[in-house]
Coordinates of C-alpha atoms in Angstrom, one line a residue:
P1 CA -78.5 -195.0 22.4
F2 CA -75.7 -196.4 24.9
E3 CA -74.1 -198.3 22.3
Q4 CA -73.3 -195.3 20.0
E5 CA -72.1 -193.2 22.7
Y6 CA -69.8 -195.8 24.5
G7 CA -69.1 -198.1 21.8
V8 CA -70.5 -201.0 23.7
I9 CA -72.4 -203.5 22.3
A10 CA -73.6 -206.3 24.8
E11 CA -73.8 -210.0 23.6
F12 CA -74.3 -213.3 25.3
N13 CA -71.4 -215.5 24.6
N14 CA -71.0 -218.4 27.5
E15 CA -68.7 -220.3 25.5
R16 CA -66.2 -216.8 25.9
V17 CA -66.9 -216.8 29.6
V18 CA -66.4 -220.2 30.2
R19 CA -62.8 -219.8 28.3
E20 CA -61.9 -216.2 30.1
C21 CA -63.1 -216.7 33.5
D22 CA -61.9 -218.5 36.6
I23 CA -65.4 -218.5 38.2
V24 CA -68.7 -218.8 36.2
L25 CA -71.8 -218.2 37.8
V26 CA -74.8 -220.8 36.1
C27 CA -78.1 -219.0 36.5
V28 CA -80.6 -220.7 34.3
L29 CA -83.7 -222.1 34.7
P30 CA -83.6 -225.9 35.2
S31 CA -85.3 -226.4 31.8
H32 CA -82.4 -224.7 30.3
A33 CA -79.5 -226.1 32.0
Q34 CA -79.1 -229.2 29.9
E35 CA -78.8 -227.2 26.7
M36 CA -76.6 -224.3 28.3
M37 CA -74.5 -227.1 29.4
K38 CA -73.7 -228.7 26.2
E39 CA -73.1 -225.4 24.7
I40 CA -70.1 -225.0 27.3
R41 CA -68.8 -228.5 27.8
E42 CA -66.1 -228.6 25.0
I43 CA -64.9 -225.4 26.6
A44 CA -65.0 -226.8 30.1
L45 CA -63.0 -229.8 28.8
E46 CA -60.3 -227.7 27.0
R47 CA -59.8 -225.6 30.5
N48 CA -59.9 -228.9 32.7
E49 CA -57.1 -230.9 30.1
D50 CA -55.1 -227.4 30.3
A51 CA -55.0 -227.2 33.9
R52 CA -53.8 -230.8 34.1
K53 CA -50.7 -230.5 31.8
N54 CA -50.1 -226.5 33.0
K55 CA -49.7 -225.6 36.9
M56 CA -50.3 -222.1 36.1
S57 CA -53.5 -222.8 34.6
S58 CA -56.7 -223.5 36.6
K59 CA -60.1 -225.4 36.0
P60 CA -62.8 -222.9 36.5
V61 CA -65.2 -222.8 39.2
F62 CA -69.2 -223.0 38.4
V63 CA -71.3 -221.6 40.8
S64 CA -74.7 -222.9 40.3
T65 CA -78.3 -221.2 41.2
I66 CA -80.1 -224.1 39.4
A67 CA -82.8 -225.0 41.4
V68 CA -83.6 -228.9 42.6
T69 CA -80.3 -229.6 40.7
G70 CA -77.5 -231.6 42.6
L71 CA -73.9 -231.8 42.1
K72 CA -73.9 -235.2 40.6
K73 CA -76.2 -234.1 38.1
L74 CA -74.4 -230.7 37.1
N75 CA -71.3 -233.2 36.6
L76 CA -73.1 -235.3 34.5
M77 CA -74.5 -232.5 32.3
L78 CA -71.0 -230.6 32.0
T79 CA -67.8 -233.0 33.1
E80 CA -67.2 -235.3 35.9
D81 CA -64.3 -233.1 37.1
S82 CA -65.9 -229.8 36.9
V83 CA -65.9 -228.0 40.3
F84 CA -69.2 -226.7 41.1
L85 CA -70.2 -225.1 43.8
R86 CA -74.2 -224.4 44.9
T87 CA -75.8 -221.8 46.0

């Protein structure tokens, strides 16, 4: 298997993605959005607070492909000061 040959194991860790990436693609079904946002909210809050305190840090930018979900609703699900773009 691929994992044995290359030593790579795929894992899904949304918190790690938000912690380590400046641009986060949010590609989930609308029915899963609330649960996923709840999962990453704490990390997003930490990143936003760090960006306020440290000019060398930045807020993550969330690019949403979630159908029929506007920016206001996305901000309500995550944090009010999160930066969202919709595609």
